[in-house]
Short mmCIF file of C-alpha atoms and ligand atoms in Angstrom, two decimals:
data_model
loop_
_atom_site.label_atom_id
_atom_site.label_comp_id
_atom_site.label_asym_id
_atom_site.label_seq_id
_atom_site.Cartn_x
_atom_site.Cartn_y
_atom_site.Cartn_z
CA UNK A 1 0.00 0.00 0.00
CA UNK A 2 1.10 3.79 -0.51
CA UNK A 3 2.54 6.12 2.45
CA UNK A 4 1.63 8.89 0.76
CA UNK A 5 -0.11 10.19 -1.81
CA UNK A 6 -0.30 13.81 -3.85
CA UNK A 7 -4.01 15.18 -4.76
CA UNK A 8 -3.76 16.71 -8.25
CA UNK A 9 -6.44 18.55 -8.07
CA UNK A 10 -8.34 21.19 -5.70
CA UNK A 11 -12.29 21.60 -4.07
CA UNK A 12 -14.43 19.59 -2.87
CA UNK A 13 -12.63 16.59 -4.51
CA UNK A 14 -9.34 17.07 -3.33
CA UNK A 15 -11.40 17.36 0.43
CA UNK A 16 -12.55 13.86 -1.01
CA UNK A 17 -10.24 11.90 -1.87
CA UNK A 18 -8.22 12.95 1.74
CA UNK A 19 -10.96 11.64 3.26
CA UNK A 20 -10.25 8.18 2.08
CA UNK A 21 -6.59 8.36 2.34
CA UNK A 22 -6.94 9.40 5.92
CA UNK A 23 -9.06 6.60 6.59
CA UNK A 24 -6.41 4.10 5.12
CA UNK A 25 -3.70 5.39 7.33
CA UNK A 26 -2.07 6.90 4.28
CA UNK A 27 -0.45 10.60 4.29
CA UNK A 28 -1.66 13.00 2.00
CA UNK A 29 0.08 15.69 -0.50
CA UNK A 30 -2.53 19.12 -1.63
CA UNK A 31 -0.99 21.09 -4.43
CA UNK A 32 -2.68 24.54 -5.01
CA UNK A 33 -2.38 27.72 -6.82
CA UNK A 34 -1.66 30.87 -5.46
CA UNK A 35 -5.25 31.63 -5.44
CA UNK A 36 -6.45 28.61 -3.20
CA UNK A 37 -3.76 29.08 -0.23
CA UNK A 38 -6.95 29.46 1.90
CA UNK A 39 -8.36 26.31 0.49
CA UNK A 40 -9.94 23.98 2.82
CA UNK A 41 -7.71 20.98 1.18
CA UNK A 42 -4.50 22.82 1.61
CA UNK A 43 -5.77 23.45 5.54
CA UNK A 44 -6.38 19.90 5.63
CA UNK A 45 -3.59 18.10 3.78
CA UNK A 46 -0.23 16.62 5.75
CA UNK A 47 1.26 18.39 3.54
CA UNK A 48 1.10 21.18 0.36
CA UNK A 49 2.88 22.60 -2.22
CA UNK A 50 2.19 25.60 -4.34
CA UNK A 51 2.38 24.77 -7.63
CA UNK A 52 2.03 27.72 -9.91
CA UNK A 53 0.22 30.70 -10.37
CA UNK A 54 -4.04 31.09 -10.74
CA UNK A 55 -4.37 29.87 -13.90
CA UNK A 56 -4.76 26.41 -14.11
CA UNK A 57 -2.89 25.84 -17.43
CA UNK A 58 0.31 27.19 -15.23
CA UNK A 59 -0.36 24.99 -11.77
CA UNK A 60 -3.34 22.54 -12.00
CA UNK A 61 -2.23 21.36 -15.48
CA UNK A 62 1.82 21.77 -15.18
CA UNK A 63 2.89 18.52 -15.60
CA UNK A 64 6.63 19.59 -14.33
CA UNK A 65 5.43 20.90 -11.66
CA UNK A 66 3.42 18.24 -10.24
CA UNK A 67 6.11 15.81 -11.03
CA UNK A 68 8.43 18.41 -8.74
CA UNK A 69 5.86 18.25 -6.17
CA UNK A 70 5.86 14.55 -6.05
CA UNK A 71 10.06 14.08 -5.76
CA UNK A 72 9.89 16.95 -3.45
CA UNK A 73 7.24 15.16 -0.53
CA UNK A 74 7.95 11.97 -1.72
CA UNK A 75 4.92 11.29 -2.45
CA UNK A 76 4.44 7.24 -4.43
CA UNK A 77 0.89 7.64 -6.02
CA UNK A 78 -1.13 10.39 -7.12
CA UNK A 79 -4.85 10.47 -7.22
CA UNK A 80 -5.92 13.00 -10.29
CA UNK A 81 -9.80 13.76 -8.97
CA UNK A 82 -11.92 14.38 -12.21
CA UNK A 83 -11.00 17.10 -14.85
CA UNK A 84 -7.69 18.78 -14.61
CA UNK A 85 -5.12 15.73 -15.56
CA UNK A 86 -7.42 12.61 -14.72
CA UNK A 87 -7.93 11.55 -18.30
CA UNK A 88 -4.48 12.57 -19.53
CA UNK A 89 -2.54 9.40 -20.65
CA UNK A 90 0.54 11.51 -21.41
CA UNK A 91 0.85 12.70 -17.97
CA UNK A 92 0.36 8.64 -16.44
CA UNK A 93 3.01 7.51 -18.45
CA UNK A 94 5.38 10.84 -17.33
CA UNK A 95 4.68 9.49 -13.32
CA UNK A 96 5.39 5.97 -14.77
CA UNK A 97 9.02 7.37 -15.68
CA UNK A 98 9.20 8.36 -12.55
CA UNK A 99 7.86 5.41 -10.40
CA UNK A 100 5.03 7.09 -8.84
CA UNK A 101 1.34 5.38 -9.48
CA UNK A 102 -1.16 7.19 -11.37
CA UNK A 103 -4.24 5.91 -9.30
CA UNK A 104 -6.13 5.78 -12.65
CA UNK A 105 -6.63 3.01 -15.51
CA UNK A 106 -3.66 2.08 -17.59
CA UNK A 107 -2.69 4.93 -20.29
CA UNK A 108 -3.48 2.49 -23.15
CA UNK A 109 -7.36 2.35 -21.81
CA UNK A 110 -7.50 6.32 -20.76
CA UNK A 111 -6.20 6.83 -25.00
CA UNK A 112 -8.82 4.47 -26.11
CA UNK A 113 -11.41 5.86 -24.40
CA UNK A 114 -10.35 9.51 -25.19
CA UNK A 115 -10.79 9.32 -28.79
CA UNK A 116 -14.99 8.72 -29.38
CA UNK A 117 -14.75 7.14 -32.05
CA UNK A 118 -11.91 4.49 -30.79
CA UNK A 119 -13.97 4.10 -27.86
CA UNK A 120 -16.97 3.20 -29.45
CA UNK A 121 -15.59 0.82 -31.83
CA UNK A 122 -14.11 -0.76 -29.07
CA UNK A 123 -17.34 -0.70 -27.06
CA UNK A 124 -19.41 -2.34 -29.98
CA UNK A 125 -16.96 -5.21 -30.12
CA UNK A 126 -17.00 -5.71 -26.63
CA UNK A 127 -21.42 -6.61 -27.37
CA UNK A 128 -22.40 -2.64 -25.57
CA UNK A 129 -25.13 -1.30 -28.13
CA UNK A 130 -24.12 1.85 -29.33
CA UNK A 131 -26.16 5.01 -31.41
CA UNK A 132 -26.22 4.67 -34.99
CA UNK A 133 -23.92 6.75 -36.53
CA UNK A 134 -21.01 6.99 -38.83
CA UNK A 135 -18.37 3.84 -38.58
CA UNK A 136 -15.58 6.38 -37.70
CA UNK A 137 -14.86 10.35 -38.31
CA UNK A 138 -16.55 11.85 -41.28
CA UNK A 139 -14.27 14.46 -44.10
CA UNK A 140 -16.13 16.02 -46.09
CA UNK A 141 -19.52 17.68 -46.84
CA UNK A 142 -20.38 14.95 -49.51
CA UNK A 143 -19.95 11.87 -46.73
CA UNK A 144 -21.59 13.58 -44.46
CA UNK A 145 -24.83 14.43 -46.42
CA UNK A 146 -24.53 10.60 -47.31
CA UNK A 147 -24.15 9.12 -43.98
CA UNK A 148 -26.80 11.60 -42.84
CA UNK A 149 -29.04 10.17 -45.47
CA UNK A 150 -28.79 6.82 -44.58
CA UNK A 151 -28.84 7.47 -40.22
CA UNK A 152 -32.02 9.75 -41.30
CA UNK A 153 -32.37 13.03 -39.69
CA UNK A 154 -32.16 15.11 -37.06
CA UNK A 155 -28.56 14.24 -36.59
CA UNK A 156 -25.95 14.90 -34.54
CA UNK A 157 -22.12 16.39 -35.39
CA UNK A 158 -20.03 14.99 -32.50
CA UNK A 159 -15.77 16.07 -31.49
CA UNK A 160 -13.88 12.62 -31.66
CA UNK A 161 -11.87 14.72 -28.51
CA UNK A 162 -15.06 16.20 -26.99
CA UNK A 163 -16.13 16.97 -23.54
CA UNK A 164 -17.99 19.01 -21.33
CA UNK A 165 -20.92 18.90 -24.08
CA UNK A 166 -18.45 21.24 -26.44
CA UNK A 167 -17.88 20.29 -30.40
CA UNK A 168 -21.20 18.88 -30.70
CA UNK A 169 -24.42 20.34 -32.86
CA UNK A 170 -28.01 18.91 -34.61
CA UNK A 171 -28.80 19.14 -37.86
CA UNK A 172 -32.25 18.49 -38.73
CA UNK A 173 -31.78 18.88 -42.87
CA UNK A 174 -29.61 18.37 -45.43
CA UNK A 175 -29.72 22.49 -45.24
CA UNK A 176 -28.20 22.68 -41.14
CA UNK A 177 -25.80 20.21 -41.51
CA UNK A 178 -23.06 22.28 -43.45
CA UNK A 179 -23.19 24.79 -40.67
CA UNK A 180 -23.28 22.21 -37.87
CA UNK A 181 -20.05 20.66 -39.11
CA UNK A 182 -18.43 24.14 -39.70
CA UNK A 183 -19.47 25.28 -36.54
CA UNK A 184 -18.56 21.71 -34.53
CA UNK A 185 -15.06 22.02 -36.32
CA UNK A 186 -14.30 25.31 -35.17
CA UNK A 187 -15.16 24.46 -30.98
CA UNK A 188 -13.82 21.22 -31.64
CA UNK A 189 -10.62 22.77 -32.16
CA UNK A 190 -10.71 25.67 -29.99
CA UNK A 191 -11.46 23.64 -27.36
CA UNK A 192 -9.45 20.12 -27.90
CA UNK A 193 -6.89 21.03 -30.52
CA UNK A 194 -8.08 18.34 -32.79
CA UNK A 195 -11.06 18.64 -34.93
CA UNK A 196 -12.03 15.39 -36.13
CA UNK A 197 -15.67 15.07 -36.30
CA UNK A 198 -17.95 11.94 -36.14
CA UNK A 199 -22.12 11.28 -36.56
CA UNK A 200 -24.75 9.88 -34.67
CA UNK A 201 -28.26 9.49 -34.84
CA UNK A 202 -29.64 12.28 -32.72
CA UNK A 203 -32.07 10.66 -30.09
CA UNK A 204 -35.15 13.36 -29.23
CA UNK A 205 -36.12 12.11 -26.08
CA UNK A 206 -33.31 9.94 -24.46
CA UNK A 207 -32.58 9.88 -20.47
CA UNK A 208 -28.92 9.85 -19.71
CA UNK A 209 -27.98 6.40 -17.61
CA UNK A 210 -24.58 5.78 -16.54
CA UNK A 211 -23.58 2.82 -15.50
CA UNK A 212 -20.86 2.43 -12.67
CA UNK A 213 -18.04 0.07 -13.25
CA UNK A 214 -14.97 -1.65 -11.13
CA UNK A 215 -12.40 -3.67 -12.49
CA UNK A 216 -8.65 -4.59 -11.66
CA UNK A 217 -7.06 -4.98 -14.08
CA UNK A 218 -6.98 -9.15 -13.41
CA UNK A 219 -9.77 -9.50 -15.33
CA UNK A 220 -12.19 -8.91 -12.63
CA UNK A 221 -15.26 -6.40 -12.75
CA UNK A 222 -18.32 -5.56 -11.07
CA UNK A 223 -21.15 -2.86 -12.13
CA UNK A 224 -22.32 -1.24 -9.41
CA UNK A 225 -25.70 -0.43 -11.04
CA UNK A 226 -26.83 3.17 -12.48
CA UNK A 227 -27.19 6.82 -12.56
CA UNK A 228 -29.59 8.89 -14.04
CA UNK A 229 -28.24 12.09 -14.77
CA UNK A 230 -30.93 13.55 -17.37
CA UNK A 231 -31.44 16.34 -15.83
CA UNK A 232 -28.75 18.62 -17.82
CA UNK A 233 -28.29 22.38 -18.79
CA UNK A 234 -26.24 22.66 -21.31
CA UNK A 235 -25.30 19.37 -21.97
CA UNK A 236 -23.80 19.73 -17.90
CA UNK A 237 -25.47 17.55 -15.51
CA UNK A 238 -27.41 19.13 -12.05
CA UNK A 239 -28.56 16.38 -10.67
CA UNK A 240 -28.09 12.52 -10.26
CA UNK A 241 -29.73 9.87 -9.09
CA UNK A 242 -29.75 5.76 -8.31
CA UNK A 243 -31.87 4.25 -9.14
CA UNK A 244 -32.90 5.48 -12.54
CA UNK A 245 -36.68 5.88 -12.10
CA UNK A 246 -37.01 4.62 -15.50
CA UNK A 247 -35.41 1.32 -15.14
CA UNK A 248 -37.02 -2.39 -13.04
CA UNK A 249 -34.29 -4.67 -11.40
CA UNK A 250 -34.52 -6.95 -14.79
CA UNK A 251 -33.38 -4.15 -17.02
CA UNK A 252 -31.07 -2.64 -14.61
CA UNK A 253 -28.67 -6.12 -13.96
CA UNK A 254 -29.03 -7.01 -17.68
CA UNK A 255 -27.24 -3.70 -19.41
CA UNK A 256 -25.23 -3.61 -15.89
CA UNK A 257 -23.94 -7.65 -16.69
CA UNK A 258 -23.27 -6.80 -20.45
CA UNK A 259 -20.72 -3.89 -19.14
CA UNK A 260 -19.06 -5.83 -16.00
CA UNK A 261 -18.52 -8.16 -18.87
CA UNK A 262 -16.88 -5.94 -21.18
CA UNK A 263 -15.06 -4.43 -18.84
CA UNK A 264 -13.58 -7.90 -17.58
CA UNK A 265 -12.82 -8.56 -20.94
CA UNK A 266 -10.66 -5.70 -21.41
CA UNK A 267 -9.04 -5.96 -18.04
CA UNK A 268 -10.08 -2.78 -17.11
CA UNK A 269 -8.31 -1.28 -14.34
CA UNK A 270 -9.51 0.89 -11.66
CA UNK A 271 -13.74 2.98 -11.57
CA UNK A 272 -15.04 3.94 -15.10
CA UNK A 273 -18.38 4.57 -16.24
CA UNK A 274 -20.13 3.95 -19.21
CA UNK A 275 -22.54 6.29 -20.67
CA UNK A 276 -26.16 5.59 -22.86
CA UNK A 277 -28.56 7.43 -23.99
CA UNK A 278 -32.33 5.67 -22.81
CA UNK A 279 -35.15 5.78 -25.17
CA UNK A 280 -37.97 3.56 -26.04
CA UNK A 281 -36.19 0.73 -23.68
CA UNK A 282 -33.14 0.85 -25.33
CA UNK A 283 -29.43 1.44 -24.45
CA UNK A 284 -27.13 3.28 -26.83
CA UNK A 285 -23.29 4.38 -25.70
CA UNK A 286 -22.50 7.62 -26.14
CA UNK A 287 -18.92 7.45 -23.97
CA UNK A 288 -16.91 6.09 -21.30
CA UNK A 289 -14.91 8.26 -18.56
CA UNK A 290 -12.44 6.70 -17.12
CA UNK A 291 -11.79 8.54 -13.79
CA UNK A 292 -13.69 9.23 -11.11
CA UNK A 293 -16.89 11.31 -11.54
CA UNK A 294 -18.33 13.97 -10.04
CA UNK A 295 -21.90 12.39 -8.67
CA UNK A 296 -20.27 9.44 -7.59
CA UNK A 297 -21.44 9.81 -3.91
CA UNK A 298 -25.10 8.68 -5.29
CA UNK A 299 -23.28 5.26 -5.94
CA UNK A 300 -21.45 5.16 -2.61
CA UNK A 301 -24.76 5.93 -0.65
CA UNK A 302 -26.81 3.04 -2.19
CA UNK A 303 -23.83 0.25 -2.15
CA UNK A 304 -21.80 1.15 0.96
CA UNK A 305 -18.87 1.06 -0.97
CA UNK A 306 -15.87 4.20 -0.75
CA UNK A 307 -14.87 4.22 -4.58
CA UNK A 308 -11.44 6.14 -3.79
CA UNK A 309 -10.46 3.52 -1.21
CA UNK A 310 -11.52 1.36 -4.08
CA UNK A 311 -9.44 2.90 -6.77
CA UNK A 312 -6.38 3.54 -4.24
CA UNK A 313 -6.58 -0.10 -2.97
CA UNK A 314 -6.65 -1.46 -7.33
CA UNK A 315 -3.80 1.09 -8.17
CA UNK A 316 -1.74 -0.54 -5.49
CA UNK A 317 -2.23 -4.07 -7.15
CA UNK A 318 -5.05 -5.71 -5.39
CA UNK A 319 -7.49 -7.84 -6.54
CA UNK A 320 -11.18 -7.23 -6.33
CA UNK A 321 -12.13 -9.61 -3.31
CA UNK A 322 -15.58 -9.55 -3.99
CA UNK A 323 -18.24 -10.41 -6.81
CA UNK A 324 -21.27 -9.47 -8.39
CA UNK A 325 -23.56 -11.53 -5.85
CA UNK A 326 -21.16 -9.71 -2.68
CA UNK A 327 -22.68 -6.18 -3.65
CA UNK A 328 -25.94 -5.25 -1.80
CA UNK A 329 -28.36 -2.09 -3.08
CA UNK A 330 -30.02 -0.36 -0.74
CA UNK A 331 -32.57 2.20 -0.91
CA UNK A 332 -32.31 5.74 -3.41
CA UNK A 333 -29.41 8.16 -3.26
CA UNK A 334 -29.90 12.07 -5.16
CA UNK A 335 -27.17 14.47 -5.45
CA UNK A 336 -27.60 18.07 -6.08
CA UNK A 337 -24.77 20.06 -7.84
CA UNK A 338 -24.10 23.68 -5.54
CA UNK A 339 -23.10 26.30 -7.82
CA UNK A 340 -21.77 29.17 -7.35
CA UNK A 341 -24.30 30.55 -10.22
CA UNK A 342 -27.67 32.33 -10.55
CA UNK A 343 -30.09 30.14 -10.41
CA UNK A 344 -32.13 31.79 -13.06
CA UNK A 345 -29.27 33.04 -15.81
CA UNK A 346 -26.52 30.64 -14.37
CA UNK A 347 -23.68 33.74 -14.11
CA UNK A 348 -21.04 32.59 -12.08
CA UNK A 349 -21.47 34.45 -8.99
CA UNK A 350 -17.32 34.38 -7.70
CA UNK A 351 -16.89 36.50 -4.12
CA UNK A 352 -16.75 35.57 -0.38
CA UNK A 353 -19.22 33.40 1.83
CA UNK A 354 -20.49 35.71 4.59
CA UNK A 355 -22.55 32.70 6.55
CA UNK A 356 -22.53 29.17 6.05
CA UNK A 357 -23.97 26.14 7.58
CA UNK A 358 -24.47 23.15 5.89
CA UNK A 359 -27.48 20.67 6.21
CA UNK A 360 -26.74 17.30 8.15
CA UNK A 361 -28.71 14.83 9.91
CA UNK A 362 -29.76 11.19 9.51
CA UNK A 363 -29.37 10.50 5.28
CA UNK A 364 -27.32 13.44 4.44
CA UNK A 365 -23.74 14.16 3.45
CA UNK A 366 -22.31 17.26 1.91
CA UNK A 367 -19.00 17.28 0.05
CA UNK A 368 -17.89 20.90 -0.12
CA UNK A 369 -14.85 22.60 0.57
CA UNK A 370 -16.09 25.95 1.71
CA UNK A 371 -16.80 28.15 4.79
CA UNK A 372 -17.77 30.96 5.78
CA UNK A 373 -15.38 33.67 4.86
CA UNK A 374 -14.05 31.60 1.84
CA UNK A 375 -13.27 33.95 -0.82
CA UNK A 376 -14.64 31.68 -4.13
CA UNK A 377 -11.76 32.74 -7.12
CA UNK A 378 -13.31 33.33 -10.24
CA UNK A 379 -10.39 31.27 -12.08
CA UNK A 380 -12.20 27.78 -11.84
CA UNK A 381 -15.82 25.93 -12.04
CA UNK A 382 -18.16 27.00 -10.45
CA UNK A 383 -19.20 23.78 -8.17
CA UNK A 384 -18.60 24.96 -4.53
CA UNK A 385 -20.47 21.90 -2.82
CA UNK A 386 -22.73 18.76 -3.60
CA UNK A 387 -25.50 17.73 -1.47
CA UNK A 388 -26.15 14.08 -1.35
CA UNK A 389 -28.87 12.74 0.21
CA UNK A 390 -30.14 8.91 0.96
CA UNK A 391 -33.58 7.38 2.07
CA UNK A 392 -35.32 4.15 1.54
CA UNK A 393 -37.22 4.41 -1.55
CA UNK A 394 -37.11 7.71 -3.86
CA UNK A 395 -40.01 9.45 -2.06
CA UNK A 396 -38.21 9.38 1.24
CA UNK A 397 -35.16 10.60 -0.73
CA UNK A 398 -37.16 13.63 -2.11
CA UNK A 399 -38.66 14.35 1.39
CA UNK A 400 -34.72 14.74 2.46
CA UNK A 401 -33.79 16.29 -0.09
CA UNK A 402 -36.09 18.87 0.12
CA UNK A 403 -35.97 19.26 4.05
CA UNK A 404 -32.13 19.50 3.60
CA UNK A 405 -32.17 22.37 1.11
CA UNK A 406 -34.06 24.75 3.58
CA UNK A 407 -31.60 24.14 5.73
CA UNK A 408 -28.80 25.48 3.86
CA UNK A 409 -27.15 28.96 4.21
CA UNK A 410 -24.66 30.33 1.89
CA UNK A 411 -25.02 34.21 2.53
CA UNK A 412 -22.68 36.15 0.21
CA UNK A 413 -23.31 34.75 -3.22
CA UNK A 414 -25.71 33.36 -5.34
CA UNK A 415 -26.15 29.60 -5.70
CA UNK A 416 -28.27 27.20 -7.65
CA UNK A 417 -29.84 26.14 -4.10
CA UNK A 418 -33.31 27.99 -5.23
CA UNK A 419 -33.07 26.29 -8.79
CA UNK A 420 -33.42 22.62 -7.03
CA UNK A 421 -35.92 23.83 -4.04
CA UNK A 422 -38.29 24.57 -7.37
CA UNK A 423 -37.74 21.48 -8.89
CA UNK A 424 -39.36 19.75 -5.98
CA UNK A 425 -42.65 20.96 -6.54
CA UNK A 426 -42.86 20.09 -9.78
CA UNK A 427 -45.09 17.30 -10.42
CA UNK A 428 -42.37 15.59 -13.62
CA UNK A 429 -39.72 15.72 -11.03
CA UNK A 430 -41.92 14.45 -8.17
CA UNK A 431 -42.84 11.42 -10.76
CA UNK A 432 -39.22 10.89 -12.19
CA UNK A 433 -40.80 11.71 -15.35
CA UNK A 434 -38.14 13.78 -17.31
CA UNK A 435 -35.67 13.07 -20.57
CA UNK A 436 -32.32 15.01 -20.96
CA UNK A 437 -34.44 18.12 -22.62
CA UNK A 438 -36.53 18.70 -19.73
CA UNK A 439 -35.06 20.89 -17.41
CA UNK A 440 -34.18 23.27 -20.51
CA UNK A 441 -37.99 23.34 -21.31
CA UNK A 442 -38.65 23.78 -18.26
CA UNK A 443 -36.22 26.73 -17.41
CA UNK A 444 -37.23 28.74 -20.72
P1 ADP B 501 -19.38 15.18 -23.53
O1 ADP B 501 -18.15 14.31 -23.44
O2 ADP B 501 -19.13 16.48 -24.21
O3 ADP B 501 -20.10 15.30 -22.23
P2 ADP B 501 -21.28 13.12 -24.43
O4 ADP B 501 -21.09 12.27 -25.63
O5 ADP B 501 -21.09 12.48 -23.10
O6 ADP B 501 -20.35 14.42 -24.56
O7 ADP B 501 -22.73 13.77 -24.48
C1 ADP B 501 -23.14 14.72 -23.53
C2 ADP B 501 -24.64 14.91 -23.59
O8 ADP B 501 -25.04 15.31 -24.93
C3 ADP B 501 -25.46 13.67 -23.31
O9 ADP B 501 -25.67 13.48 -21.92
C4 ADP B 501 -26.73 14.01 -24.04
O10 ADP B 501 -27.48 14.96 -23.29
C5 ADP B 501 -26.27 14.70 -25.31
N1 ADP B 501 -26.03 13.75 -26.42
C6 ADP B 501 -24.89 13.11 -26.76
N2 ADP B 501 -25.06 12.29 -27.82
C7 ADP B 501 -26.36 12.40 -28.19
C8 ADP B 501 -27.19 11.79 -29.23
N3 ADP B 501 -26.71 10.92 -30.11
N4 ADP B 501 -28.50 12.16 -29.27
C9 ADP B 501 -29.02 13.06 -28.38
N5 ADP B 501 -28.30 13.65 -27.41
C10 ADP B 501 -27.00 13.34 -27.30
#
């Protein structure tokens, strides 16, 4: 097992994963900017290093200096978090060089999952359904209109190097789709340096389900059943939640089995998760992440399971220990994304927290990083806490949910707390009767 490891990352995550390696006996590492000195994870840490100025292309993402900070604690493994450098193969192989552990899948899987259109190949080989779409990236205009043709419209113009819902636009005619390609070309590349472009079939009505996976890398893996995360603004999800309402036990272990499988298969290596798109009772993969994600709490609160220890336990070489039949479900988890955003125009809303208090009591667990007097920079996203709540069934989880949100006080900014409080008396919500359009339609 590790002594110590460095957190590449800052927030509520970096608070996160210390969590875990405190509880293993294992000595943690923050790294910051010169922004977050006051940072709750630097307070917290063994140990920190400053790492570079505010911008996070100069500290967060400096591979040089991370690798400094590592020789210069000592540190044997670092845990990446989500964003910043957790789905950068480049910078695995760089800590390889330098025998530290990149608590992460190996750099072959993170570059085959990367590229779209690599990953779903891969996918569709491995038996996971996948959307209709072009068998690889598209060239030209002409192709396009053809493969278009043939899909049928409305279609969808998809970044092979994508995230974050950038690079991607509909065409509903033959008319749209020149623009959509020019205009999915030119993010694509602003964004991800690489502009090859690929097709799908663009569902109407999908939900988003995610399905949780653990392997290690023995050929061992386990799902750890789904997330619904169709609730989305921009293509960004606000809320998440296991069970999918739209799914029945049946459903739910059969796409879960065909993944585990896959991901056995492939000897997959640390947590992942597999997207789809839902509609009409069928699963299509859009992507796979392989890191950590943000709403994985929601997973942790209905299996019992800590997914860091998980991934820090795998990275040092363990085996799984347990199977499919060893994991146990209980009851309905729902996380709520706290932004430090208008809830109506979603402006960031940067400044200091006057007052805080945070909800608590019996089914409820915040993961935040703030206090009161924080200063929030404006240099980074916006998330500032999540609120996770668990209760039997979904309607208990609702009741909590909702009882927890009054409770909150953040005085000093705006936050997306009154966004969520109206969601709960809506009738759609109350029913778990929404698609990945809804909350849009709803907000306009
Ligand atoms: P990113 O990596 O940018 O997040 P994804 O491929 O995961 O991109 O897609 C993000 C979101 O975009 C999905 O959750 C869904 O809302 C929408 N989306 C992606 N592919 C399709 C599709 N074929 N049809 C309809 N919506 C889609």
């Amino acid at each position: 097992m590790f002594d110590k490891i460095l957190i590449a990352n800052r927030g509520e995550i970096a608070l996160r994963i210390q969590r875990a390696c405190h509880e293993l006996g294992i000595a943690t590492v923050a790294v910051h900017s010169t922004a977050d000195e006051d940072a709750m994870h630097v307070r917290l840490a063994d140990e920190s290093v400053c790492i570079g100025p505010a911008q996070a292309a100069a500290s967060y993402l400096n591979i040089p200096a991370l690798i400094a900070a590592c020789e210069i604690t000592n540190a044997d493994a670092v845990h990446p978090g989500y964003g910043f450098m957790s789905e950068n193969a480049r910078f695995a192989e760089i800590l390889a060089e330098h025998n530290i552990t990149f608590i992460g899948p190996s750099p072959e899987h993170i570059n085959i999952m990367g590229d779209k259109i690599i990953a779903k190949e891969t996918v569709k080989n491995l038996g996971i359904p996948v959307v209709p779409g072009s068998e690889g990236a598209i060239d030209d205009g002409a192709e396009a209109l053809k493969i278009a043709e043939e899909i049928g419209y409305p279609v969808l113009v998809k970044a092979a190097h994508g995230g974050g819902g950038k690079g991607m636009k509909v065409a509903s005619s033959p008319a749209e789709l020149h623009d959509a390609m020019a205009t999915a070309r030119a993010e694509a590349m602003a964004g991800f340096g690489n502009d090859t472009l690929y097709m799908e079939k663009y569902l109407t009505l999908p939900r988003h389900i995610e399905i949780q996976v653990l392997g290690d890398g023995h050929g061992n893996a386990v799902h750890l059943g789904e997330r619904d995360c169709s609730l989305q603004r921009r293509h960004q999800k606000v809320w998440e939640e296991a069970f999918s309402p739209a799914l029945n036990a049946e459903q739910r272990s059969k796409i879960g089995e065909t993944v585990a499988k896959a991901m056995a298969d492939m000897k997959y290596s640390g947590v992942g998760t597999v997207e789809f798109l839902y509609e009409n009772g069928e699963f299509y993969f859009i992507e796979m992440n392989t890191r950590l994600q943000v709403e994985h709490p929601v997973t942790e609160m209905i299996t019992g399971l800590d997914l860091v220890q998980q991934q820090i336990r795998i990275a040092a070489g363990a085996e799984l220990g347990f199977c499919q039949d060893d994991i146990n479900f209980n009851g309905h988890a729902i996380e709520v994304r706290i932004n430090a955003e208008n809830p109506r125009t979603f402006v960031p809303s940067p400044g200091t927290i006057e007052a805080y208090h945070a909800p608590g009591g019996l089914g409820v667990r915040v993961d935040s990083g703030v206090y009161a007097g924080y200063r929030i920079p404006p240099y980074y996203d916006s998330l500032i806490g999540k609120l996770i709540v668990h209760g039997k069934n979904r309607t208990d989880a609702l009741m909590r949910l909702r009882r927890a949100l009054g409770e909150y006080v953040i005085d000093g900014i705006e936050t997306t707390i009154p966004l969520y409080i109206d969601l709960l008396s809506n009738s759609d919500i109350i029913d778990g009767n929404y698609d990945i359009h809804w909350l849009e339609k709803h907000l306009s």
